[in-house]
Coordinates of C-alpha atoms and ligand atoms in Angstrom, one line a residue:
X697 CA 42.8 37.1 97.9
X698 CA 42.9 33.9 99.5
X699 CA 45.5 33.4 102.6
X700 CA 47.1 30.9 101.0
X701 CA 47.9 33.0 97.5
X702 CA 48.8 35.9 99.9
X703 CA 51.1 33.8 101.6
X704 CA 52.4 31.9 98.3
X705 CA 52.9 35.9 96.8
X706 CA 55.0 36.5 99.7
X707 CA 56.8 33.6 99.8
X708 CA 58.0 34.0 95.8
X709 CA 58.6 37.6 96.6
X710 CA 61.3 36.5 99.0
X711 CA 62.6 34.3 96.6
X712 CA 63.3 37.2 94.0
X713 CA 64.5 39.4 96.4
X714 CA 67.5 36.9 97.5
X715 CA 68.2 35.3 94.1
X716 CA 67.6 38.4 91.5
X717 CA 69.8 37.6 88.4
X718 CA 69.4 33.8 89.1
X719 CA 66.0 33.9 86.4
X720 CA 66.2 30.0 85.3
X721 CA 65.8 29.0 89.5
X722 CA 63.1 31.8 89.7
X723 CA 61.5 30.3 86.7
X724 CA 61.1 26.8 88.2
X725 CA 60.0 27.5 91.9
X726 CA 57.0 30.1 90.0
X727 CA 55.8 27.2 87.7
X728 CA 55.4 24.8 91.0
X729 CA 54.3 27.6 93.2
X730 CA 52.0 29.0 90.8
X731 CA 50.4 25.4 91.0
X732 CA 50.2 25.2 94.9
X733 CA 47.2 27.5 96.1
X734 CA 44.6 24.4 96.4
X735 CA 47.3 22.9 98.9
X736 CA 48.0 25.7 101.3
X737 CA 44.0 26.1 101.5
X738 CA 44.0 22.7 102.7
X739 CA 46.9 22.2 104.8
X740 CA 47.1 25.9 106.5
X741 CA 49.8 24.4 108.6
X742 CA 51.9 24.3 105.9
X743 CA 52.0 28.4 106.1
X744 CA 52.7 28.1 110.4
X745 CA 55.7 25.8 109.2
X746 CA 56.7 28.9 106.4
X747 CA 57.4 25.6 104.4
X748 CA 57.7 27.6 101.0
X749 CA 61.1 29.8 102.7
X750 CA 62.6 26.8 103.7
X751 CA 62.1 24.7 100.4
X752 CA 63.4 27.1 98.2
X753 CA 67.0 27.3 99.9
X754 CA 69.3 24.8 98.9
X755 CA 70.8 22.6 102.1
X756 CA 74.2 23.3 100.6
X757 CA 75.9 24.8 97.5
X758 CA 79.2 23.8 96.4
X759 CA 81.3 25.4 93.8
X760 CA 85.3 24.8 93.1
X761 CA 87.9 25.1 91.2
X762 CA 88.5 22.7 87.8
X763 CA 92.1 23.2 86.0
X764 CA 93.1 20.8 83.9
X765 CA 95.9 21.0 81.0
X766 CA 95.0 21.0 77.5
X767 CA 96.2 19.0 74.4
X768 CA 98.6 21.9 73.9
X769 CA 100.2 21.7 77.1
X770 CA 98.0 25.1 77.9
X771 CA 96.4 25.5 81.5
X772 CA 92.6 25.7 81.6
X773 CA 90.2 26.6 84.3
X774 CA 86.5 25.8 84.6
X775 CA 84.2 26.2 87.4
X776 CA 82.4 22.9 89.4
X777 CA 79.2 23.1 91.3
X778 CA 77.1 20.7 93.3
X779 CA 74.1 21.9 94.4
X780 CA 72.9 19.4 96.9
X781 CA 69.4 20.7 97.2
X782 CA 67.3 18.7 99.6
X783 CA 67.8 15.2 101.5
X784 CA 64.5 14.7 103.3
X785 CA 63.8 11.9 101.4
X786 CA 67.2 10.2 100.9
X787 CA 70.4 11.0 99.8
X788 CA 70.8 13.5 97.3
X789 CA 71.0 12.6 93.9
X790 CA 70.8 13.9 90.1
X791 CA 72.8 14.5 87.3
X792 CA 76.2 16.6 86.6
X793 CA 75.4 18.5 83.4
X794 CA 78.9 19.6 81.4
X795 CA 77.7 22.3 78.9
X796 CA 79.1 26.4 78.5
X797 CA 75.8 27.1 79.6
X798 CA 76.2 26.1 82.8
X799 CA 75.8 28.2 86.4
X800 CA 74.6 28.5 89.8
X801 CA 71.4 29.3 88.4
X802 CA 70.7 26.8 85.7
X803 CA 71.9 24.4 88.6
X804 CA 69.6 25.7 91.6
X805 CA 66.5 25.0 89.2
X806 CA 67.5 21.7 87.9
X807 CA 68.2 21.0 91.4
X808 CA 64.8 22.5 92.8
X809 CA 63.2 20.5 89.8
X810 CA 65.1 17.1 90.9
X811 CA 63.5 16.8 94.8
X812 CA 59.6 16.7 93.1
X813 CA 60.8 14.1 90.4
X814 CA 62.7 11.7 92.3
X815 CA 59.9 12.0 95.1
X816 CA 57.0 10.9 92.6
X817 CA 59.6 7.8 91.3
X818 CA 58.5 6.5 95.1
X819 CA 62.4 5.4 95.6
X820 CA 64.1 6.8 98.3
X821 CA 66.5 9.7 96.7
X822 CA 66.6 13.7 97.6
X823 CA 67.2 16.3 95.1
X824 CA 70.4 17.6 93.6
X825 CA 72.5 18.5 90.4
X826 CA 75.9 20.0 89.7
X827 CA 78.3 20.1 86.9
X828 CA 80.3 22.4 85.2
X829 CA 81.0 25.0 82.3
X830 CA 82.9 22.9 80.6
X831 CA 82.5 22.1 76.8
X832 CA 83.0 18.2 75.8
X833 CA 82.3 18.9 72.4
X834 CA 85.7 19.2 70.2
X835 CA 87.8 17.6 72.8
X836 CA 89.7 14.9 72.3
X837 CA 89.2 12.0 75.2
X838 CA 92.6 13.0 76.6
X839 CA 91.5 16.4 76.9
X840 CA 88.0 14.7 79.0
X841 CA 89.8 12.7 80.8
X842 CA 92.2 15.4 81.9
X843 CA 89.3 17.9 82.9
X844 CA 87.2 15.0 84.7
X845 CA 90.0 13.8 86.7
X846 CA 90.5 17.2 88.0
X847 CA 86.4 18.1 88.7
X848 CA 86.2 14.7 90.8
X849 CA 89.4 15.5 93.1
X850 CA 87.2 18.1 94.5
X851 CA 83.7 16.6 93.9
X852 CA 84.9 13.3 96.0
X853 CA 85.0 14.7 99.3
X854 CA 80.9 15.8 99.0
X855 CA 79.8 12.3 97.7
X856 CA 79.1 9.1 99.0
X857 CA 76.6 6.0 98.5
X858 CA 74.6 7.7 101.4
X859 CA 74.8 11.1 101.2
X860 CA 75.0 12.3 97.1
X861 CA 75.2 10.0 94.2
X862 CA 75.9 12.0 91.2
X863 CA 75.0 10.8 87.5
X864 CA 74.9 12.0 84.0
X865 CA 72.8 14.9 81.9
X866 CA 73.7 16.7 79.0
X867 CA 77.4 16.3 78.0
X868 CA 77.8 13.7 80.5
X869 CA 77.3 10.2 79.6
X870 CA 79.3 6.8 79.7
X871 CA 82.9 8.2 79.0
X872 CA 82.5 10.9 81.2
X873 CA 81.0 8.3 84.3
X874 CA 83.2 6.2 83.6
X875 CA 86.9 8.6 84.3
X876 CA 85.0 10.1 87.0
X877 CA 84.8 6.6 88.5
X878 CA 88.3 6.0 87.6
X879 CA 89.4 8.7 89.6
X880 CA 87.0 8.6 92.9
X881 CA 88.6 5.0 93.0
X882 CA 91.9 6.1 93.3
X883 CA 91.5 8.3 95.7
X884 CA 89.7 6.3 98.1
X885 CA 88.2 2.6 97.1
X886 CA 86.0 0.8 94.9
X887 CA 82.2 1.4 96.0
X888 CA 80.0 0.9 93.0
X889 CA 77.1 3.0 94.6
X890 CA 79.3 5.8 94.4
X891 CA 77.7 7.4 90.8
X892 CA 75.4 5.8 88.7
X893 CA 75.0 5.5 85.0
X894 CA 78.2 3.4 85.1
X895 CA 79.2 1.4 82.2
X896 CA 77.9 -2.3 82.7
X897 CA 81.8 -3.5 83.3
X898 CA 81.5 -2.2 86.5
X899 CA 78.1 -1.6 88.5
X900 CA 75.9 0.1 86.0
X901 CA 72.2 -1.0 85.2
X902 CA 70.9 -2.7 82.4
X903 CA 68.3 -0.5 80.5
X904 CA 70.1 3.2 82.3
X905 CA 71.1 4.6 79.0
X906 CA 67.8 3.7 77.5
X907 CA 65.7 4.7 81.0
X908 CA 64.7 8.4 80.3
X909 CA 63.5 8.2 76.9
X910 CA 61.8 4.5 77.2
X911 CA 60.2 6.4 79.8
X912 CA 59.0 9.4 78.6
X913 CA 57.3 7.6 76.0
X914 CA 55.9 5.0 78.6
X915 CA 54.9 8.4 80.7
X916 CA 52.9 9.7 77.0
X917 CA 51.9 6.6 76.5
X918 CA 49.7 6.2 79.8
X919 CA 48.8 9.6 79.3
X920 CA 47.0 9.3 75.8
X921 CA 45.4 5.9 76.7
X922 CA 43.2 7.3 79.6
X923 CA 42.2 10.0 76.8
X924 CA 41.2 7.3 74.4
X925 CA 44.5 7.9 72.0
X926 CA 47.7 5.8 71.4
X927 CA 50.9 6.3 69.9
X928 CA 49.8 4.4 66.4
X929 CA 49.7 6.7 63.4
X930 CA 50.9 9.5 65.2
X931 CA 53.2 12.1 63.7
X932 CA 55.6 12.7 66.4
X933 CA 58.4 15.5 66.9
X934 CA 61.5 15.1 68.8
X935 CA 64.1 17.5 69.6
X936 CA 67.6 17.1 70.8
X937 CA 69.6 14.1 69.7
X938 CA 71.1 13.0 72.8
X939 CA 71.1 10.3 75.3
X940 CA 66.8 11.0 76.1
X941 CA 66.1 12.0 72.5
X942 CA 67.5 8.5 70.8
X943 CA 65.8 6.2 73.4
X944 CA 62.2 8.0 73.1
X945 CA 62.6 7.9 68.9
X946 CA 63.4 4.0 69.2
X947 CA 60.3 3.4 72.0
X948 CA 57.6 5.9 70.3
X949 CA 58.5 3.9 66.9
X950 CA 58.3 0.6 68.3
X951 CA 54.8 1.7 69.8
X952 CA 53.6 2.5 66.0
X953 CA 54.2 6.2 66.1
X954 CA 56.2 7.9 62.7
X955 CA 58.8 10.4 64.6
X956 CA 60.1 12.9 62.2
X957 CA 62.2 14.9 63.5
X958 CA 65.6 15.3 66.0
X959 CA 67.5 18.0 66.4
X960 CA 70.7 19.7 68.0
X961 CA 72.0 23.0 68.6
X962 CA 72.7 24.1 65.5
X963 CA 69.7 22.8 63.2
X964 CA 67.2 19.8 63.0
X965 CA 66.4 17.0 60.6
X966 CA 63.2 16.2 58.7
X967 CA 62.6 12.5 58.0
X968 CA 58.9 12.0 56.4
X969 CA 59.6 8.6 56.4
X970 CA 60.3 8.2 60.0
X971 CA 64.0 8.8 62.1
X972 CA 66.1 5.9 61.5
X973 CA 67.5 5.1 64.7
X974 CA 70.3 2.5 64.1
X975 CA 72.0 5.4 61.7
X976 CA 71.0 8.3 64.4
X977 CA 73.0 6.3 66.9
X978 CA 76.2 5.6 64.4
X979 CA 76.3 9.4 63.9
X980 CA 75.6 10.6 67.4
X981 CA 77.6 8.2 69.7
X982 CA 80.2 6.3 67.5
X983 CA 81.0 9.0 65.2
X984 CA 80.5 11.6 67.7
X985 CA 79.7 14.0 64.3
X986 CA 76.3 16.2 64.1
X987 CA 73.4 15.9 62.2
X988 CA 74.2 17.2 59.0
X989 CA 76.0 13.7 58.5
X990 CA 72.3 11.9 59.1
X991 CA 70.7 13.7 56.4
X992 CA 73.7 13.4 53.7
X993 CA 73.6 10.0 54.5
X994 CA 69.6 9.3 54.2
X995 CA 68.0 10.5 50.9
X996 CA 64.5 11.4 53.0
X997 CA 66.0 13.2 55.9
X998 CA 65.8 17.3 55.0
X999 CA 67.7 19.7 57.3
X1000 CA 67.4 22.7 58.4
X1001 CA 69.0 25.5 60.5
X1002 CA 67.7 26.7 63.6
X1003 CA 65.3 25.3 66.3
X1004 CA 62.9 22.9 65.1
X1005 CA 60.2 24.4 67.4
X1006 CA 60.2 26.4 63.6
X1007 CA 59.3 23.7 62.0
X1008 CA 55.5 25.0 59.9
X1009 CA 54.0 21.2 59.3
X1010 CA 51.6 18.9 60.9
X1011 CA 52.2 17.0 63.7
X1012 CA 49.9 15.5 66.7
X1013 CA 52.7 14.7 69.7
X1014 CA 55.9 16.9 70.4
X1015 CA 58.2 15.4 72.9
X1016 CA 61.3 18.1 73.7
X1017 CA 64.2 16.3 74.4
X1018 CA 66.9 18.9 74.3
X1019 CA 67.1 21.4 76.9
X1020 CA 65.3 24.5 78.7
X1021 CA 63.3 26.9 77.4
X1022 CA 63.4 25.9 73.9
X1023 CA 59.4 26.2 73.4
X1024 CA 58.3 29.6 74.1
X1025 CA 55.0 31.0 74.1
X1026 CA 54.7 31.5 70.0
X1027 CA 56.1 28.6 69.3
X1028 CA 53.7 26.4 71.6
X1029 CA 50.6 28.3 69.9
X1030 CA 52.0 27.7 66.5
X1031 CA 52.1 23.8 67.7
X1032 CA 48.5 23.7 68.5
X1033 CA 47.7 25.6 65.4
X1034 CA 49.5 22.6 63.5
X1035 CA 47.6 19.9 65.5
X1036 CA 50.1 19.1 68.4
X1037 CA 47.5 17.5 71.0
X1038 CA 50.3 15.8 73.4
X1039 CA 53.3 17.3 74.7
X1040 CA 55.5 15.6 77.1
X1041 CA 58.9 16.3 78.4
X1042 CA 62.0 14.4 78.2
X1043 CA 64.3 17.4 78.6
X1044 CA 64.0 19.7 82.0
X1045 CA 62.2 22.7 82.0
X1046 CA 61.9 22.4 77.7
X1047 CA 58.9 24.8 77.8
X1048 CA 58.4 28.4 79.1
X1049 CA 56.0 29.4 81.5
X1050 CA 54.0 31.1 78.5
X1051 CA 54.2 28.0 76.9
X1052 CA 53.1 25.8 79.5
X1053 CA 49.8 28.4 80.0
X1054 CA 49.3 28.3 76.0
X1055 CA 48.8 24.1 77.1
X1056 CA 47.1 24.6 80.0
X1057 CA 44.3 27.2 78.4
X1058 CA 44.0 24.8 75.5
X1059 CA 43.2 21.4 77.0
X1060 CA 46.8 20.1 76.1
X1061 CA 47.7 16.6 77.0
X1062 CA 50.5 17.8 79.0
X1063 CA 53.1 15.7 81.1
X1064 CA 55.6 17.8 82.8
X1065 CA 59.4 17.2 82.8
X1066 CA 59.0 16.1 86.8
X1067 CA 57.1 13.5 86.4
X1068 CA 57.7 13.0 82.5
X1069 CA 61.5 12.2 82.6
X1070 CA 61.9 10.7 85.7
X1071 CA 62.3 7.5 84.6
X1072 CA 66.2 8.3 84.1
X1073 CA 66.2 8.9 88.0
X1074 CA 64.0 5.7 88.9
X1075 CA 66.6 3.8 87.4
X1076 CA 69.4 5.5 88.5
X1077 CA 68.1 4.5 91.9
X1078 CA 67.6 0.8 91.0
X1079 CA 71.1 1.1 90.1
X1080 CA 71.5 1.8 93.7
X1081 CA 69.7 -0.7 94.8
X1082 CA 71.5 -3.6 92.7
X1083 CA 74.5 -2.3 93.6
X1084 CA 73.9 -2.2 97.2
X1085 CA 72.9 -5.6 96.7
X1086 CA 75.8 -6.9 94.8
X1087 CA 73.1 -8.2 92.2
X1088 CA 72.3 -7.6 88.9
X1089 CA 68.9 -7.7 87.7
X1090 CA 68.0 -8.6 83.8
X1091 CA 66.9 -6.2 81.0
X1092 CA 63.0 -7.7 81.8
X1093 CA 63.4 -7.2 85.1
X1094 CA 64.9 -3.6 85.6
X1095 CA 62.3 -2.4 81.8
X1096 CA 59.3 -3.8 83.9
X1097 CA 60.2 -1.7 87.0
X1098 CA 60.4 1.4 84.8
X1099 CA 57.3 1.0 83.6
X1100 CA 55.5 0.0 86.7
X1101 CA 57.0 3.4 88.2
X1102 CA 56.4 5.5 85.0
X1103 CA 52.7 4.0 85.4
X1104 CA 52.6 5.1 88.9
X1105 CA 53.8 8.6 88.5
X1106 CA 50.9 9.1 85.9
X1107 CA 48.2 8.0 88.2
X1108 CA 49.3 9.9 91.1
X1109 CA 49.4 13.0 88.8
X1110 CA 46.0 12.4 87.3
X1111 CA 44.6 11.1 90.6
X1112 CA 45.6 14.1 92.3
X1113 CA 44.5 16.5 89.7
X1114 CA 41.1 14.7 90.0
X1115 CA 41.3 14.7 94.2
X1116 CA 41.5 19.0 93.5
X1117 CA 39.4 19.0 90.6
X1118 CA 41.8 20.4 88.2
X1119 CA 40.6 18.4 85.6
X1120 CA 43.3 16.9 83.1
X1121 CA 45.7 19.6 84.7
X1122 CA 48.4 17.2 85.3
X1123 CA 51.1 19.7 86.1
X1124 CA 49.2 20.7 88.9
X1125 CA 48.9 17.0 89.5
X1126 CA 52.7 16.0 89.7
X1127 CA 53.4 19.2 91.4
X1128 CA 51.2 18.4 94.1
X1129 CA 51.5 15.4 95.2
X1130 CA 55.1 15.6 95.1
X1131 CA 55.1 18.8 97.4
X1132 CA 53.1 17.7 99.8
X1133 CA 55.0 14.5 100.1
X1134 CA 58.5 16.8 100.1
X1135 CA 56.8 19.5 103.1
X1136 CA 55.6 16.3 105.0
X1137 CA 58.8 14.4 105.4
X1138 CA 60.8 18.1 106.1
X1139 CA 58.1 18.8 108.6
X1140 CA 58.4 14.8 110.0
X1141 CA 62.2 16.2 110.6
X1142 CA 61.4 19.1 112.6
X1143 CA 63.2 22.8 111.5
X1144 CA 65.2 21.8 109.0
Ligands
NDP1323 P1 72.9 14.9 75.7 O1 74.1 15.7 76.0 O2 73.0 13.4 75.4 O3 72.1 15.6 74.5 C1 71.7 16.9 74.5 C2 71.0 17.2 73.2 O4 70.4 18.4 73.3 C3 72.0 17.3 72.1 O5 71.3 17.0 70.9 C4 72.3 18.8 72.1 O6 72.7 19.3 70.9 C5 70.9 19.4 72.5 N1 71.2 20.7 73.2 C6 71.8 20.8 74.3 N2 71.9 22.1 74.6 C7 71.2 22.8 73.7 C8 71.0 24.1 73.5 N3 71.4 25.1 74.3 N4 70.2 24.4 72.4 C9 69.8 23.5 71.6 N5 70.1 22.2 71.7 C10 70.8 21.8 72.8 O7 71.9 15.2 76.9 P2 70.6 14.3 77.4 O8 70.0 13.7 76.2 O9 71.1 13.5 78.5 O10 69.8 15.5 78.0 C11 68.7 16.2 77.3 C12 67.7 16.8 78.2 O11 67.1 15.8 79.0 C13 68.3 17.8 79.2 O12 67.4 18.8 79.5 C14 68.5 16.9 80.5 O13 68.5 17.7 81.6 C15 67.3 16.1 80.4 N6 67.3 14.8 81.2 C16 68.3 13.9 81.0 C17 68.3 12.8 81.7 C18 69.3 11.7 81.5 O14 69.2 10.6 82.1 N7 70.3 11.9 80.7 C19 67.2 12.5 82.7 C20 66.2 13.4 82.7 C21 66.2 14.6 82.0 P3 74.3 19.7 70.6 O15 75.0 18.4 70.5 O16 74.3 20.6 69.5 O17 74.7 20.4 71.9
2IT1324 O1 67.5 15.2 85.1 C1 67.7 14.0 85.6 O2 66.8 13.4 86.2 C2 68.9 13.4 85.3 N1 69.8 13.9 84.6 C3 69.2 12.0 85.8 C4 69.7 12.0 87.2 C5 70.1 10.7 87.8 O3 70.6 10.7 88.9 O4 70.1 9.6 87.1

């Protein structure tokens, strides 16, 4: 065994030992350490630095308090977390995630996952995520309003334009921005670079809603072209029906590519002839309602109960779009066994390591989350940069920075997998060069 895996085996050892039941964090620092060896066998100082302790420890962990009062008058109490993971390379910054779901653990690895991909954007942003258990779905806005008002009295006095800038992620979108705004402005003053993801009234970016999906599918799209393929023709599932999941069905159609399939919690929709997006849109975000309204109202949409990971047809490209872990092993191989050539990651952490090595032994087109979804981030941090400029820039403008960055990301992960001859390996790729950028700037800052 090399010194670098011995040290690497040590390192995630120490990991386990401190963070046993936290699985979804554990999961996350194996898939990027289990990618690392070819660095620490280059860069041997980075085991006299014991880089891999420090990296894995958040900088800080917050976690408070939420009651609020009900529709009925009744007291409830949630918990709220920020994990502000790592500011090496700017302030902190990532999403607040509102879902039952939610805990330290499912936070530490979206943080963890949040300082590679907002390192690879090139913009200036550190890694971090919070949120809360909290379930938007079946409240009334009173009811959001009420429990947001109460999660930002606390979250206020950890935030700031320079030192965390929170956004959205799942159950967290314009509304929810927007109260939280509301509220950090009362208590202390209007400062648009506060959050982003803002509504447009008030400091948010053109093209932010649309950013992580466009970008995914700009992300695939690079990704086929330099293996001679496109989106045209291409049968192409989607999960989730969310902020990421709309955005990449309206871009991958645009680019000539039949999307059949969204999805939510409960079930998914089949749609032969293609997703319609203008009726996904009505059902999702005006009616707030679920899917089984799209498919009574649209004579070709089928639906179905359960995870659409199920689903026994052909397909060439699967894009995940809802949350973690929803491809495990089985289902990846039963993917490939139906043609699936391409996957690429709008949600975070959407396959499990068995799935991602079910890709990797099979010569997968695969782009991971990290460097897959980012474009959400990159624009979040344009955001940032308009509003610390008291400017804003046009839809052409901010879409042609997205895609210039999306571009980007995909060469450095293919260039890199090429610089360590791993092939088409570009996990290994994004993971990487992101690392070694991350390690660099900490060890730049001394022991920190
Ligand atoms: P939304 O809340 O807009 O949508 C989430 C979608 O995923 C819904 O369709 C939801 O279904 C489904 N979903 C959520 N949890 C589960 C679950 N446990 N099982 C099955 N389906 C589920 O969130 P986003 O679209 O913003 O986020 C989707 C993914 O993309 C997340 O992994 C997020 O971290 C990631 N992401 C988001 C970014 C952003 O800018 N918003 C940026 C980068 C990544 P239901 O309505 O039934 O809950
Ligand atoms: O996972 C993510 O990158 C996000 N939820 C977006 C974070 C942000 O700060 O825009």
């Amino acid at each position: 065994m090399t010194a670098a895996k011995t040290y690497i085996d040590q390192a995630f050892e120490t990991v386990k030992t401190r963070n046993p039941h936290e699985t979804e964090f554990l999961q996350a620092v194996q898939e990027l350490f289990d990618t690392l060896e070819p660095v620490f066998e280059k860069h041997p100082e980075y085991i006299e630095e014991n880089i891999l302790e420090r990296i894995v420890e958040p900088e800080r962990v917050i976690s408070f308090r939420v009651p609020w009062t009900d529709k009925d008058g009744k007291v409830q109490v949630n918990r709220g977390y920020r994990v502000q993971f790592n500011s090496a390379v700017g302030p902190y910054k990532g999403g607040l995630r509102f879902h039952p779901t939610v805990n330290q653990s499912i936070l530490k690895f979206l943080g963890f996952e949040q300082i590679y991909k907002n390192v690879l954007t090139g913009l200036p942003i550190g890694g971090g995520k919070g949120g809360s258990d909290f379930d938007p779905k079946g409240k009334t806005d009173r009811e959001v309003m009420s429990f947001v008002q109460s999660f930002m009295t606390e979250l206020q006095k950890h935030i700031g334009p320079s030192l965390d800038v929170p956004a959205g992620d799942i159950g967290v979108g314009g509304r929810e921005i927007g109260y939280m705004f509301g509220q950090y402005k009362r208590l202390n003053q209007f400062d648009a670079g506060v959050l982003t993801g803002k509504p447009l009234a008030f400091g948010g970016s053109l093209i932010r809603p649309e950013a992580t999906g466009y970008g995914l599918v700009y992300f695939t799209d690079e990704m086929l072209k330099a293996n001679g393929k496109s989106f045209k023709d291409q049968t192409v599932l989607v999960s989730g029906s969310g902020n990421v999941a709309q955005f990449a069905v309206q871009k991958a159609t645009e680019l000539g590519a039949k999307v059949i399939s969204v999805s939510d919690s409960n079930g998914y929709i089949i749609d032969e002839t293609g997703i319609d997006f203008d009726l996904l849109v009505d059902v999702k975000e005006k009616r707030r309602a679920r899917l089984t309204e799209y498919a009574a109202e649209k004579a070709s949409a089928k639906y179905f109960e359960g995870s659409v990971w199920n689903y026994d047809g052909p397909a060439d490209i699967a894009l995940p779009c809802a949350t973690q872990n929803e491809i495990d092993g089985d289902k990846a191989k039963q993917l490939l066994a139906n043609g699936v050539y391409a996957v690429a990651e709008g949600a975070n952490m959407p396959s499990d390591l068995a799935a991602i090595t079910a890709y990797r032994e099979n010569g997968v087109l695969y782009g991971p989350a990290k460097a897959a979804n980012a474009g959400g981030v990159a624009v979040s941090a344009l955001e940032m940069s308009q509003n610390s400029q008291r400017l804003s820039w046009s839809t052409e403008e901010v879409d042609a920075r997205l895609k210039d960055i999306m571009t980007n990301i995909f060469a450095t992960a293919k260039e890199t997998a090429e610089t360590y001859d791993l092939g088409i390996d570009y996990l290994a790729g994004a993971n990487i060069a992101a690392f070694e950028k991350v390690a660099d700037a900490m060890i730049s800052q001394g022991i920190v």
